[in-house]
Coordinates of C-alpha atoms in Angstrom, one line a residue:
Chain P
X214 CA 39.5 -180.5 -107.2
X215 CA 37.8 -183.4 -105.4
X216 CA 40.9 -185.0 -103.9
X217 CA 41.3 -184.1 -100.3
X218 CA 44.8 -182.7 -99.8
X219 CA 44.7 -181.4 -96.2
X220 CA 44.2 -182.9 -92.8
X221 CA 40.5 -183.5 -92.2
X222 CA 40.6 -181.7 -88.8
X223 CA 41.9 -178.5 -90.5
X224 CA 39.3 -178.8 -93.2
X225 CA 36.5 -179.2 -90.7
X226 CA 37.7 -176.2 -88.8
X227 CA 37.9 -174.1 -91.9
X228 CA 34.4 -175.2 -93.0
X229 CA 33.0 -174.2 -89.6
X230 CA 34.7 -170.8 -89.8
X231 CA 33.3 -170.3 -93.3
X232 CA 29.8 -171.1 -92.0
X233 CA 30.3 -168.8 -89.1
X234 CA 31.2 -165.9 -91.4
X235 CA 28.2 -166.6 -93.7
X236 CA 25.8 -166.6 -90.8
X237 CA 27.5 -163.6 -89.2
X238 CA 26.9 -161.6 -92.3
X239 CA 23.5 -162.9 -93.0
X240 CA 22.5 -161.8 -89.5
X241 CA 23.6 -158.2 -90.1
X242 CA 21.7 -158.3 -93.4
X243 CA 18.5 -159.5 -91.7
X244 CA 18.9 -157.0 -88.9
X245 CA 19.4 -154.2 -91.4
X246 CA 16.2 -155.3 -93.3
X247 CA 14.4 -155.3 -89.9
X248 CA 15.6 -151.7 -89.2
X249 CA 17.7 -152.7 -86.3
X250 CA 21.2 -152.1 -87.8
X251 CA 22.8 -149.7 -90.2
X252 CA 23.8 -151.0 -93.6
X253 CA 27.0 -152.8 -94.0
X254 CA 29.3 -154.1 -96.8
X255 CA 29.4 -157.9 -96.8
X256 CA 31.6 -160.5 -98.6
X257 CA 29.0 -163.3 -98.9
X258 CA 30.4 -165.9 -101.2
X259 CA 34.1 -164.9 -100.5
X260 CA 34.5 -166.9 -97.3
X261 CA 36.9 -169.4 -98.7
X262 CA 39.3 -166.6 -99.6
X263 CA 39.3 -165.2 -96.1
X264 CA 39.5 -168.5 -94.3
X265 CA 42.0 -170.1 -96.6
X266 CA 44.5 -167.3 -96.3
X267 CA 44.1 -166.5 -92.6
X268 CA 44.4 -170.2 -91.7
X269 CA 47.7 -170.2 -93.3
X270 CA 49.2 -167.4 -91.2
X271 CA 51.2 -167.6 -88.0
X272 CA 49.9 -165.8 -84.9
X273 CA 52.5 -163.1 -85.2
X274 CA 51.8 -162.3 -88.8
X275 CA 49.8 -159.1 -89.4
X276 CA 46.7 -158.5 -91.5
X277 CA 45.4 -155.3 -93.2
X278 CA 41.9 -155.4 -94.5
X279 CA 39.2 -153.1 -95.7
X280 CA 35.4 -152.4 -95.5
X281 CA 34.6 -156.1 -96.2
X282 CA 36.5 -157.3 -93.2
X283 CA 34.1 -159.6 -91.2
X284 CA 35.5 -162.8 -92.8
X285 CA 39.1 -161.8 -92.1
X286 CA 38.3 -160.9 -88.5
X287 CA 36.3 -164.0 -87.7
X288 CA 38.9 -166.2 -89.4
X289 CA 41.5 -164.6 -87.1
X290 CA 39.4 -165.5 -84.1
X291 CA 37.5 -162.3 -83.5
X292 CA 34.5 -162.5 -81.2
X293 CA 31.3 -162.0 -83.3
X294 CA 29.6 -160.2 -80.4
X295 CA 32.4 -157.6 -80.4
X296 CA 32.2 -157.1 -84.1
X297 CA 28.4 -156.7 -83.8
X298 CA 29.0 -154.2 -81.0
X299 CA 31.1 -152.2 -83.4
X300 CA 28.4 -152.4 -86.1
X301 CA 25.9 -151.1 -83.5
X302 CA 28.3 -148.4 -82.2
X303 CA 28.6 -149.9 -78.7
X304 CA 31.3 -149.3 -76.2
X305 CA 32.2 -153.0 -76.2
X306 CA 33.2 -153.0 -79.8
X307 CA 36.8 -153.6 -80.7
X308 CA 37.2 -149.9 -81.5
X309 CA 35.0 -148.7 -78.6
X310 CA 32.2 -148.2 -81.1
X311 CA 34.1 -145.7 -83.1
X312 CA 34.5 -147.7 -86.3
X313 CA 31.1 -148.9 -87.1
X314 CA 31.1 -151.8 -89.5
X315 CA 33.5 -150.2 -92.0
X316 CA 37.0 -150.0 -90.5
X317 CA 37.3 -152.5 -87.7
X318 CA 40.9 -153.0 -86.4
X319 CA 41.8 -155.5 -83.7
X320 CA 45.4 -155.0 -82.8
X321 CA 45.5 -157.8 -80.3
X322 CA 44.7 -160.2 -83.2
X323 CA 47.2 -158.6 -85.5
X324 CA 44.4 -157.0 -87.7
X325 CA 45.8 -153.5 -88.0
X326 CA 45.0 -150.2 -89.6
X327 CA 41.7 -151.2 -91.3
X328 CA 40.7 -148.4 -93.7
X329 CA 37.6 -148.1 -95.7
X330 CA 39.2 -145.8 -98.3
X331 CA 39.6 -148.2 -101.2
X332 CA 43.4 -148.6 -101.9
X333 CA 44.5 -147.2 -98.5
X334 CA 45.2 -150.7 -97.2
X335 CA 47.8 -151.1 -100.0
X336 CA 49.7 -147.9 -99.1
X337 CA 49.6 -148.6 -95.4
X338 CA 50.7 -152.2 -95.9
X339 CA 53.9 -150.9 -97.3
X340 CA 54.6 -149.1 -94.1
X341 CA 53.7 -152.1 -91.9
X342 CA 55.9 -154.2 -94.1
X343 CA 58.7 -151.6 -93.7
X344 CA 58.4 -151.7 -89.9
X345 CA 58.5 -155.5 -90.0
X346 CA 61.6 -155.5 -92.2
X347 CA 63.4 -152.8 -90.1
X348 CA 63.0 -155.1 -87.1
X349 CA 64.2 -158.2 -88.9
X350 CA 61.1 -160.0 -87.9
X351 CA 60.5 -163.3 -89.8
X352 CA 56.8 -162.7 -90.2
X353 CA 54.6 -161.6 -93.1
X354 CA 52.1 -158.8 -93.5
X355 CA 49.0 -159.9 -95.4
X356 CA 47.0 -157.2 -97.2
X357 CA 43.5 -158.0 -98.4
X358 CA 42.0 -155.8 -101.1
X359 CA 39.8 -156.2 -104.2
X360 CA 39.8 -155.7 -107.9
X361 CA 38.4 -152.2 -107.3
X362 CA 41.5 -151.2 -105.2
X363 CA 43.6 -152.6 -107.9
X364 CA 42.4 -149.8 -110.2
X365 CA 43.8 -147.2 -107.7
X366 CA 47.3 -145.8 -108.1
X367 CA 48.2 -147.1 -104.6
X368 CA 48.1 -150.7 -105.9
X369 CA 51.0 -150.0 -108.3
X370 CA 52.8 -147.7 -105.9
X371 CA 52.7 -150.3 -103.1
X372 CA 53.8 -153.3 -105.1
X373 CA 56.6 -151.4 -106.7
X374 CA 57.9 -150.2 -103.3
X375 CA 57.5 -153.7 -101.8
X376 CA 59.5 -155.3 -104.6
X377 CA 62.1 -152.5 -104.6
X378 CA 62.6 -152.6 -100.8
X379 CA 62.0 -156.4 -100.4
X380 CA 59.1 -156.0 -98.0
X381 CA 57.6 -159.2 -96.5
X382 CA 54.0 -158.6 -97.8
X383 CA 51.5 -161.2 -99.0
X384 CA 49.2 -159.3 -101.3
X385 CA 45.8 -161.0 -101.5
X386 CA 43.6 -159.6 -104.2
X387 CA 40.0 -160.9 -103.6
X388 CA 38.8 -160.4 -107.2
X389 CA 35.1 -160.5 -106.5
X390 CA 34.4 -158.9 -109.9
X391 CA 32.5 -156.0 -108.5
X392 CA 33.8 -152.5 -107.9
X393 CA 30.9 -150.9 -105.9
X394 CA 28.1 -150.9 -108.5
X395 CA 30.3 -151.6 -111.5
X396 CA 31.4 -154.9 -112.9
X397 CA 35.2 -155.2 -113.4
X398 CA 34.6 -155.9 -117.1
X399 CA 33.6 -152.2 -117.5
X400 CA 36.7 -150.9 -115.8
X401 CA 39.6 -153.0 -116.8
X402 CA 40.8 -154.7 -120.0
X403 CA 42.1 -157.8 -118.2
X404 CA 40.4 -160.6 -116.3
X405 CA 43.1 -161.3 -113.7
X406 CA 44.8 -158.7 -111.5
X407 CA 47.8 -161.0 -111.2
X408 CA 48.7 -160.0 -114.7
X409 CA 49.1 -156.4 -113.6
X410 CA 51.0 -157.4 -110.5
X411 CA 53.4 -159.7 -112.4
X412 CA 54.5 -156.7 -114.5
X413 CA 56.0 -155.2 -111.3
X414 CA 58.4 -158.1 -111.0
X415 CA 56.5 -159.8 -108.1
X416 CA 55.7 -163.6 -108.1
X417 CA 52.0 -163.6 -108.8
X418 CA 49.4 -166.3 -109.2
X419 CA 45.6 -166.7 -109.4
X420 CA 43.8 -169.4 -107.6
X421 CA 40.1 -170.5 -107.4
X422 CA 39.0 -168.3 -104.6
X423 CA 35.9 -170.5 -103.9
X424 CA 38.1 -173.5 -103.0
X425 CA 39.3 -173.1 -99.4
X426 CA 41.8 -175.9 -99.7
X427 CA 43.4 -174.4 -102.9
X428 CA 43.5 -171.0 -101.3
X429 CA 45.1 -172.3 -98.1
X430 CA 47.8 -174.2 -100.1
X431 CA 48.5 -171.2 -102.3
X432 CA 48.8 -168.9 -99.3
X433 CA 51.3 -171.4 -97.7
X434 CA 53.3 -171.4 -100.9
X435 CA 53.3 -167.6 -100.9
X436 CA 54.4 -167.3 -97.3
X437 CA 57.2 -169.8 -97.9
X438 CA 58.3 -167.8 -100.9
X439 CA 58.4 -164.6 -98.9
X440 CA 60.5 -166.2 -96.1
X441 CA 62.8 -167.9 -98.6
X442 CA 63.5 -165.0 -100.9
X443 CA 62.7 -161.9 -98.8
X444 CA 60.4 -160.8 -101.7
X445 CA 56.7 -160.1 -101.5
X446 CA 54.2 -162.4 -103.1
X447 CA 50.9 -161.8 -104.9
X448 CA 47.9 -164.1 -104.6
X449 CA 44.7 -163.4 -106.5
X450 CA 41.7 -165.3 -105.2
X451 CA 39.2 -165.3 -108.1
X452 CA 35.7 -165.2 -106.5
X453 CA 32.4 -163.4 -106.6
X454 CA 30.5 -161.0 -104.4
X455 CA 27.1 -162.7 -104.1
X456 CA 25.4 -159.7 -102.4
X457 CA 25.2 -156.1 -103.4
X458 CA 27.7 -153.3 -102.7
X459 CA 26.1 -152.7 -99.4
X460 CA 22.9 -153.6 -97.6
X461 CA 20.3 -152.8 -98.7
X462 CA 20.9 -153.2 -102.4
X463 CA 18.5 -154.9 -104.8
X464 CA 21.3 -156.0 -107.2
X465 CA 19.1 -154.8 -110.1
X466 CA 22.4 -154.2 -112.0
X467 CA 23.6 -157.8 -111.7
X468 CA 23.4 -160.3 -114.5
X469 CA 21.1 -163.0 -113.2
X470 CA 22.8 -165.8 -115.1
X471 CA 26.2 -164.8 -113.9
X472 CA 25.0 -164.6 -110.3
X473 CA 23.4 -168.0 -110.6
X474 CA 26.6 -169.5 -112.0
X475 CA 28.5 -168.3 -109.0
X476 CA 25.9 -169.3 -106.5
X477 CA 26.4 -172.8 -107.9
X478 CA 30.0 -172.5 -106.9
X479 CA 29.2 -171.6 -103.3
X480 CA 32.4 -172.3 -101.3
X481 CA 30.6 -173.6 -98.3
X482 CA 28.3 -176.0 -100.1
X483 CA 31.3 -177.3 -101.9
X484 CA 33.1 -178.1 -98.6
X485 CA 30.0 -179.9 -97.1
X486 CA 29.9 -182.0 -100.2
X487 CA 33.7 -182.6 -100.4
X488 CA 33.8 -183.7 -96.7
X489 CA 30.8 -186.0 -97.2
X490 CA 28.5 -184.3 -94.7
X491 CA 25.1 -185.9 -94.4
X492 CA 22.0 -183.7 -94.2
X493 CA 21.8 -184.4 -90.5
X494 CA 25.4 -183.5 -89.9
X495 CA 25.0 -180.3 -91.9
X496 CA 21.9 -179.3 -90.1
X497 CA 23.6 -179.9 -86.7
X498 CA 26.6 -177.7 -87.5
X499 CA 24.4 -175.0 -89.0
X500 CA 22.1 -175.0 -86.0
X501 CA 25.0 -174.7 -83.5
X502 CA 26.6 -171.8 -85.4
X503 CA 23.3 -170.1 -85.9
X504 CA 22.6 -170.2 -82.1
X505 CA 26.1 -168.8 -81.5
X506 CA 25.4 -165.9 -83.9
X507 CA 22.0 -165.2 -82.4
X508 CA 23.5 -165.1 -78.9
X509 CA 26.3 -162.8 -80.1
X510 CA 23.8 -160.3 -81.6
X511 CA 21.6 -160.4 -78.4
X512 CA 24.6 -159.7 -76.3
X513 CA 25.9 -156.8 -78.5
X514 CA 22.4 -155.3 -78.7
X515 CA 22.2 -155.2 -74.9
X516 CA 25.7 -153.7 -74.5
X517 CA 26.0 -150.0 -73.5
X518 CA 26.7 -147.2 -75.9
X519 CA 30.0 -145.3 -75.3
X520 CA 29.9 -142.4 -72.8
X521 CA 29.5 -139.0 -74.5
X522 CA 32.9 -138.0 -73.2
X523 CA 34.3 -140.5 -75.8
X524 CA 33.4 -138.0 -78.5
X525 CA 36.6 -136.1 -78.1
X526 CA 39.1 -138.7 -76.8
X527 CA 41.7 -140.6 -78.7
X528 CA 42.2 -137.9 -81.3
X529 CA 45.8 -137.2 -80.3
X530 CA 48.2 -139.6 -78.6
Chain B
X77 CA 76.3 -120.8 -80.5
X78 CA 76.7 -122.0 -84.1
X79 CA 75.7 -120.3 -87.3
X80 CA 74.1 -122.8 -89.7
X81 CA 71.6 -122.8 -92.6
X82 CA 68.0 -124.0 -92.2
X83 CA 68.9 -127.0 -94.4
X84 CA 71.7 -127.9 -92.1
X85 CA 69.4 -127.4 -89.1
X86 CA 67.1 -130.1 -90.6
X87 CA 70.0 -132.6 -91.0
X88 CA 71.3 -131.8 -87.5
X89 CA 67.9 -132.3 -85.9
X90 CA 67.3 -135.6 -87.7
X91 CA 70.8 -136.9 -87.0
X92 CA 70.6 -136.1 -83.3
X93 CA 67.2 -137.8 -83.0
X94 CA 68.4 -140.8 -85.0
X95 CA 71.4 -141.2 -82.6
X96 CA 69.0 -141.0 -79.6
X97 CA 66.2 -143.3 -80.9
X98 CA 66.7 -146.3 -83.3
X99 CA 63.1 -146.0 -84.4
X100 CA 63.7 -142.7 -86.2
X101 CA 64.3 -143.0 -90.0
X102 CA 64.0 -140.7 -92.9
X103 CA 62.9 -141.2 -96.5
X104 CA 61.6 -139.4 -99.5
X105 CA 62.5 -138.3 -103.0
X106 CA 66.2 -137.7 -102.9
X107 CA 66.7 -137.9 -99.2
X108 CA 69.6 -140.3 -99.4
X109 CA 71.1 -138.3 -102.3
X110 CA 70.8 -134.8 -100.9
X111 CA 71.5 -135.7 -97.2
X112 CA 74.6 -137.8 -97.9
X113 CA 75.9 -137.1 -94.4
X114 CA 72.9 -138.8 -92.9
X115 CA 73.3 -141.8 -95.3
X116 CA 77.0 -142.1 -94.4
X117 CA 76.3 -142.1 -90.7
X118 CA 73.1 -144.2 -90.5
X119 CA 73.2 -146.4 -93.7
X120 CA 70.7 -147.2 -96.4
X121 CA 68.2 -148.9 -94.1
X122 CA 67.4 -145.8 -92.1
X123 CA 68.0 -143.2 -94.8
X124 CA 66.3 -144.0 -98.0
X125 CA 65.4 -142.6 -101.4
X126 CA 61.9 -143.4 -102.6
X127 CA 60.1 -143.6 -105.9
X128 CA 58.6 -140.3 -107.0
X129 CA 55.2 -141.2 -105.6
X130 CA 53.9 -139.1 -102.8
X131 CA 51.0 -141.3 -101.8
X132 CA 53.2 -144.3 -101.1
X133 CA 55.8 -142.2 -99.3
X134 CA 53.1 -140.9 -96.9
X135 CA 51.4 -144.3 -96.7
X136 CA 54.6 -146.1 -95.9
X137 CA 55.3 -143.4 -93.2
X138 CA 51.8 -143.8 -91.7
X139 CA 52.0 -147.7 -91.7
X140 CA 55.5 -147.7 -90.2
X141 CA 54.6 -145.1 -87.6
X142 CA 51.6 -147.1 -86.4
X143 CA 54.0 -150.1 -86.0
X144 CA 56.4 -148.2 -83.7
X145 CA 58.8 -146.5 -86.2
X146 CA 59.3 -142.7 -86.2
X147 CA 59.6 -141.8 -89.8
X148 CA 60.5 -138.4 -91.1
X149 CA 59.5 -138.0 -94.7
X150 CA 60.4 -135.3 -97.2
X151 CA 57.5 -134.5 -99.4
X152 CA 59.5 -131.8 -101.2
X153 CA 56.9 -129.1 -102.2
X154 CA 53.6 -128.6 -100.3
X155 CA 51.4 -128.8 -103.4
X156 CA 52.7 -132.3 -104.0
X157 CA 51.0 -133.3 -100.7
X158 CA 47.7 -133.2 -102.5
X159 CA 48.8 -136.6 -103.8
X160 CA 49.2 -137.8 -100.3
X161 CA 46.0 -136.4 -98.7
X162 CA 44.4 -139.8 -98.1
X163 CA 47.4 -141.2 -96.4
X164 CA 47.9 -138.1 -94.2
X165 CA 44.3 -136.9 -93.6
X166 CA 42.3 -140.2 -93.7
X167 CA 44.9 -142.6 -92.4
X168 CA 47.4 -140.8 -90.1
X169 CA 44.9 -138.2 -89.0
X170 CA 41.9 -140.4 -88.4
X171 CA 42.8 -144.1 -87.7
X172 CA 43.7 -143.4 -84.1
X173 CA 40.3 -142.1 -83.4
X174 CA 38.5 -144.7 -85.6
X175 CA 40.3 -147.6 -84.0
X176 CA 39.5 -146.4 -80.5
X177 CA 43.0 -145.4 -79.7
X178 CA 44.7 -148.7 -80.8
X179 CA 47.3 -146.9 -83.0
X180 CA 49.4 -143.7 -82.9
X181 CA 51.2 -142.1 -85.8
X182 CA 54.5 -140.5 -84.7
X183 CA 55.6 -139.2 -88.1
X184 CA 56.9 -135.9 -89.5
X185 CA 56.1 -134.8 -93.0
X186 CA 58.4 -132.0 -94.2
X187 CA 57.5 -129.8 -97.2
X188 CA 58.4 -126.4 -98.4
X189 CA 56.4 -123.6 -100.0
X190 CA 56.2 -119.9 -100.4
X191 CA 57.3 -117.2 -102.8
X192 CA 60.9 -116.4 -103.6
X193 CA 62.1 -119.1 -106.0
X194 CA 59.6 -118.1 -108.8
X195 CA 58.5 -121.8 -109.0
X196 CA 54.8 -120.9 -109.6
X197 CA 51.6 -122.3 -108.2
X198 CA 52.2 -126.0 -108.4
X199 CA 55.3 -125.9 -106.3
X200 CA 54.2 -123.0 -104.1
X201 CA 50.9 -123.1 -102.3
X202 CA 50.5 -122.3 -98.6
X203 CA 48.1 -125.1 -97.7
X204 CA 48.7 -125.1 -94.0
X205 CA 45.1 -124.2 -93.2
X206 CA 43.9 -127.4 -94.9
X207 CA 46.0 -129.5 -92.4
X208 CA 45.1 -127.3 -89.4
X209 CA 41.4 -128.1 -90.3
X210 CA 42.1 -131.8 -90.2
X211 CA 41.6 -133.6 -86.9
X212 CA 44.5 -135.6 -85.6
X213 CA 47.3 -133.6 -87.2
X214 CA 49.7 -131.0 -85.8
X215 CA 51.1 -128.2 -88.0
X216 CA 54.2 -126.1 -87.6
X217 CA 55.9 -123.5 -89.8
X218 CA 59.1 -122.2 -88.3
X219 CA 61.4 -119.7 -90.1
X220 CA 64.6 -119.3 -88.1
X221 CA 67.4 -122.0 -88.1
X222 CA 67.0 -122.3 -84.3
X223 CA 63.3 -122.8 -84.5
X224 CA 63.6 -125.2 -87.4
X225 CA 66.0 -127.4 -85.4
X226 CA 64.3 -127.1 -82.1
X227 CA 60.8 -127.7 -83.5
X228 CA 61.9 -130.6 -85.7
X229 CA 63.3 -132.4 -82.7
X230 CA 60.1 -131.9 -80.8
X231 CA 58.1 -133.0 -83.9
X232 CA 60.1 -136.2 -84.2
X233 CA 59.5 -137.0 -80.5
X234 CA 55.8 -136.2 -80.7
X235 CA 53.5 -139.2 -80.9
X236 CA 51.3 -137.6 -83.5
X237 CA 51.6 -136.8 -87.2
X238 CA 53.3 -133.3 -87.5
X239 CA 53.2 -131.4 -90.8
X240 CA 56.5 -129.5 -90.9
X241 CA 56.2 -126.6 -93.4
X242 CA 59.2 -124.5 -94.4
X243 CA 59.8 -121.4 -96.5
X244 CA 61.6 -122.7 -99.6
X245 CA 63.3 -119.2 -100.0
X246 CA 64.8 -119.5 -96.6
X247 CA 66.4 -123.0 -97.2
X248 CA 70.0 -121.7 -97.3
X249 CA 69.5 -118.7 -95.0
X250 CA 71.8 -118.9 -92.0
X251 CA 70.9 -118.3 -88.3
X252 CA 72.3 -118.7 -84.9
X253 CA 71.5 -122.0 -83.2
X254 CA 72.4 -122.8 -79.6
X255 CA 75.1 -125.5 -79.2
X256 CA 74.1 -128.9 -77.7
X257 CA 70.6 -130.0 -77.1
X258 CA 68.1 -127.4 -78.4
X259 CA 64.4 -128.1 -78.2
X260 CA 61.5 -125.8 -79.0
X261 CA 58.2 -127.2 -77.8
X262 CA 55.2 -127.4 -80.2
X263 CA 52.4 -124.9 -79.4
X264 CA 54.6 -122.0 -78.2
X265 CA 54.7 -118.7 -80.1
X266 CA 57.8 -116.6 -80.3
X267 CA 57.6 -113.0 -79.1
X268 CA 60.0 -111.4 -81.6
X269 CA 59.6 -107.9 -80.4
X270 CA 57.7 -106.3 -77.5
X271 CA 55.5 -103.3 -78.2
X272 CA 52.6 -101.4 -76.8
X273 CA 50.5 -99.8 -79.6
X274 CA 49.8 -102.6 -82.0
X275 CA 50.3 -106.4 -82.4
X276 CA 51.5 -107.8 -85.7
X277 CA 50.7 -111.6 -85.5
X278 CA 52.3 -113.7 -88.2
X279 CA 54.1 -116.9 -89.1
X280 CA 56.3 -117.9 -92.0
X281 CA 58.1 -115.5 -94.2
X282 CA 55.9 -112.5 -93.3
X283 CA 57.3 -112.6 -89.7
X284 CA 60.5 -110.9 -91.0
X285 CA 58.4 -108.4 -93.0
X286 CA 56.5 -107.6 -89.8
X287 CA 59.8 -107.0 -88.0
X288 CA 60.9 -104.6 -90.8
X289 CA 57.5 -102.9 -90.6
X290 CA 58.0 -102.6 -86.8
X291 CA 61.3 -100.8 -87.5
X292 CA 59.5 -98.3 -89.8
X293 CA 56.7 -97.8 -87.3
X294 CA 59.2 -97.1 -84.6
X295 CA 60.5 -94.2 -86.6
X296 CA 57.0 -92.8 -86.5
X297 CA 56.9 -93.2 -82.8
X298 CA 54.7 -96.3 -82.8
X299 CA 55.6 -99.3 -80.7
X300 CA 54.6 -102.5 -82.5
X301 CA 54.7 -106.0 -81.0
X302 CA 55.6 -108.9 -83.3
X303 CA 54.5 -112.4 -82.6
X304 CA 55.6 -115.4 -84.6
X305 CA 53.1 -118.2 -84.1
X306 CA 55.6 -120.9 -85.3
X307 CA 53.1 -123.6 -84.4
X308 CA 49.7 -123.4 -86.1
X309 CA 48.2 -126.5 -84.4
X310 CA 48.3 -126.5 -81.5
X311 CA 48.3 -122.7 -81.7
X312 CA 49.5 -120.6 -78.7
X313 CA 46.1 -119.0 -77.7
X314 CA 47.6 -117.7 -74.5
X315 CA 50.3 -115.6 -76.4
X316 CA 47.7 -114.4 -78.9
X317 CA 45.3 -113.3 -76.2
X318 CA 48.0 -111.7 -74.0
X319 CA 49.4 -109.6 -76.9
X320 CA 45.9 -108.6 -78.0
X321 CA 44.9 -107.5 -74.5
X322 CA 48.2 -105.5 -74.2
X323 CA 47.8 -103.5 -77.4
X324 CA 44.1 -103.7 -78.3
X325 CA 44.9 -103.4 -82.0
X326 CA 45.8 -106.4 -84.0
X327 CA 46.9 -107.0 -87.6
X328 CA 47.3 -110.7 -88.6
X329 CA 49.7 -111.2 -91.5
X330 CA 50.4 -114.2 -93.6
X331 CA 51.3 -115.3 -97.1
X332 CA 48.4 -117.8 -97.4
X333 CA 45.3 -116.3 -98.9
X334 CA 42.6 -114.8 -96.7
X335 CA 39.4 -116.8 -96.8
X336 CA 39.4 -119.5 -94.1
X337 CA 43.1 -119.0 -93.6
X338 CA 45.0 -119.1 -90.2
X339 CA 44.3 -115.3 -89.8
X340 CA 40.6 -116.0 -89.7
X341 CA 41.2 -118.4 -86.8
X342 CA 43.5 -116.0 -85.0
X343 CA 40.9 -113.2 -85.4
X344 CA 38.1 -115.5 -84.0
X345 CA 40.2 -116.5 -81.0
X346 CA 40.7 -112.8 -80.2
X347 CA 37.0 -112.0 -80.6
X348 CA 36.1 -114.8 -78.3
X349 CA 38.7 -114.2 -75.6
X350 CA 39.8 -110.6 -75.8
X351 CA 36.9 -108.7 -77.3
X352 CA 36.6 -106.3 -74.3
X353 CA 40.2 -105.2 -74.8
X354 CA 39.9 -104.2 -78.5
X355 CA 40.2 -100.7 -79.7
X356 CA 39.7 -101.6 -83.4
X357 CA 38.6 -104.5 -85.5
X358 CA 41.1 -107.3 -85.9
X359 CA 42.4 -106.9 -89.5
X360 CA 44.1 -109.4 -91.9
X361 CA 46.8 -108.7 -94.4
X362 CA 47.3 -111.7 -96.7
X363 CA 47.9 -112.7 -100.3
X364 CA 45.0 -112.4 -102.7
X365 CA 42.8 -115.4 -103.6
X366 CA 44.9 -116.3 -106.7
X367 CA 47.3 -119.2 -107.5
X368 CA 50.8 -118.1 -106.6
X369 CA 52.4 -116.3 -109.5
X370 CA 55.8 -117.2 -110.9
X371 CA 57.2 -113.8 -112.2
X372 CA 59.3 -112.3 -109.4
X373 CA 57.6 -108.8 -109.3
X374 CA 54.3 -110.5 -109.1
X375 CA 55.6 -112.7 -106.3
X376 CA 56.5 -109.6 -104.4
X377 CA 53.1 -108.1 -105.0
X378 CA 51.5 -111.4 -103.9
X379 CA 53.2 -111.5 -100.5
X380 CA 52.6 -108.9 -97.8
X381 CA 55.7 -106.7 -97.5
X382 CA 56.9 -104.3 -94.9
X383 CA 55.4 -101.3 -96.7
X384 CA 51.9 -102.8 -97.0
X385 CA 52.1 -103.9 -93.3
X386 CA 53.0 -100.4 -92.3
X387 CA 50.1 -99.0 -94.3
X388 CA 47.6 -101.5 -92.8
X389 CA 48.9 -100.9 -89.3
X390 CA 48.6 -97.1 -89.8
X391 CA 45.0 -97.6 -90.8
X392 CA 44.3 -99.6 -87.7
X393 CA 46.0 -97.1 -85.5
X394 CA 43.9 -94.3 -86.9
X395 CA 40.7 -96.2 -86.2
X396 CA 38.3 -94.2 -84.0
X397 CA 38.6 -95.4 -80.4
X398 CA 40.0 -94.7 -77.0
X399 CA 43.6 -94.7 -78.0

């Protein structure tokens, strides 16, 4: 798709956010390699899926995500320094340093109940959607998960309940083709998760997950469907995890030709080209974001650790 | 005073809390079918049947609770909760802490267990210690109609996930329940019977066996105290320690099996806080480490009965010491 369908200001903003996410995650990767951070799970290569969907949401819509959450959080406006603080276990993190990188929730931004148990986001989303529908709120609950979570029973249980109870949930399956260290081809007979979803009676489509414009438009369509019919909607963003399961990971198990074919479809490079960025313009944007990321890391690294009294607080309400 | 069954006590508690608080709702397998009076009063939005899928029942409860609802879910039989452990233990139990206190999970999960209906080990398994061992959860196991009603109302009002375990064999047992508002706070044991010579500390079905044992001991001139814990987490340490200091001889009785059961915790509390008052070791009387049997005579053999409690108590009373 080379034709530009969306407003250029929106596209520029989405490109900038995708670049922010890429540099944000690459910084953690570099710091991990340098021994200054624990390992994390990244979603490098999946930025268009996060930004396309989150850009389509209203501010009162809610999001559930998983262990690959940085893109969703940053697209929602989270402060990179506070995410880094969480990665580093600092008191200034969004969860007071209790989450680490794996389960960052930011209630004030509507990113709720982040769980790192693969599939848990799906069962929790049903409850968040239930609360939304009980209150007759005209908003949607977006649930991000992957092809791995789709192999869990909770995938089917959640969609079945959402269809049966008419819950306002936008399911977003980021099919990045990797389930920890195993390619989806080894674990499932089908290519597209939307096939499974559709059998539950939910409207389900698959979109090029590396095309931010296509993802945005598909998400808008899904949200309109939810609001018009009261039924949930299933959007599969077909994409690829360019890095390993976590950092460090030598990706020795990854087919090099397949990896190269997806590197050639890098969603960020595609947008620079589509928007006609010159080399100078590209460098300028990258430099600006890179400085912001470096500053964020420096700030988080200097922030204090939680007091030891935090060890036992917030267990019970 | 009214005389109602335990099953009626559940519906009464839920109905009263639903009238009081619009955030309270109830769902589960057969809830709208079996509690038709609740469905009639509150409608199908707040009283719902669910698919037969424990994971999503518990997950929907956890998600809705975090967003301000107060769901009560019926998980039916305790062993079925193994299919909901992630939602209960990893989500409801941990996400408050993990998120730095951003969420709370005011939900109640009701499930029944115990011998008496000969349903066998996959419907009957006293797993309460698993949940007691999981941070972020509260656990109760009341046995009288009054305690079921009063504790369920407290559990619904509590801002934390409460596992509400019931003896299935007592479902249609009747009991006296005070009229009007009746609340039993979480974390308070019930002193069933005062005594001087030995403490029988229990919860669940074996409380009534302890009371029958106390009757038999009385005929032998022995004064036994009977304490029903009712709440397992928080547990009433004060009541356990007070009774232990009073009698100096303690038998802990429960239907769950011995190793790492609630009795081990009660014994440890006594060792830590009342060691100097003991005249004999704290002893446990529990079921054996076997899956619950189905055959009725084997069920009776599995569960501590009044006779075996009297025998164990007599052994403790004969223990060399300064009695």
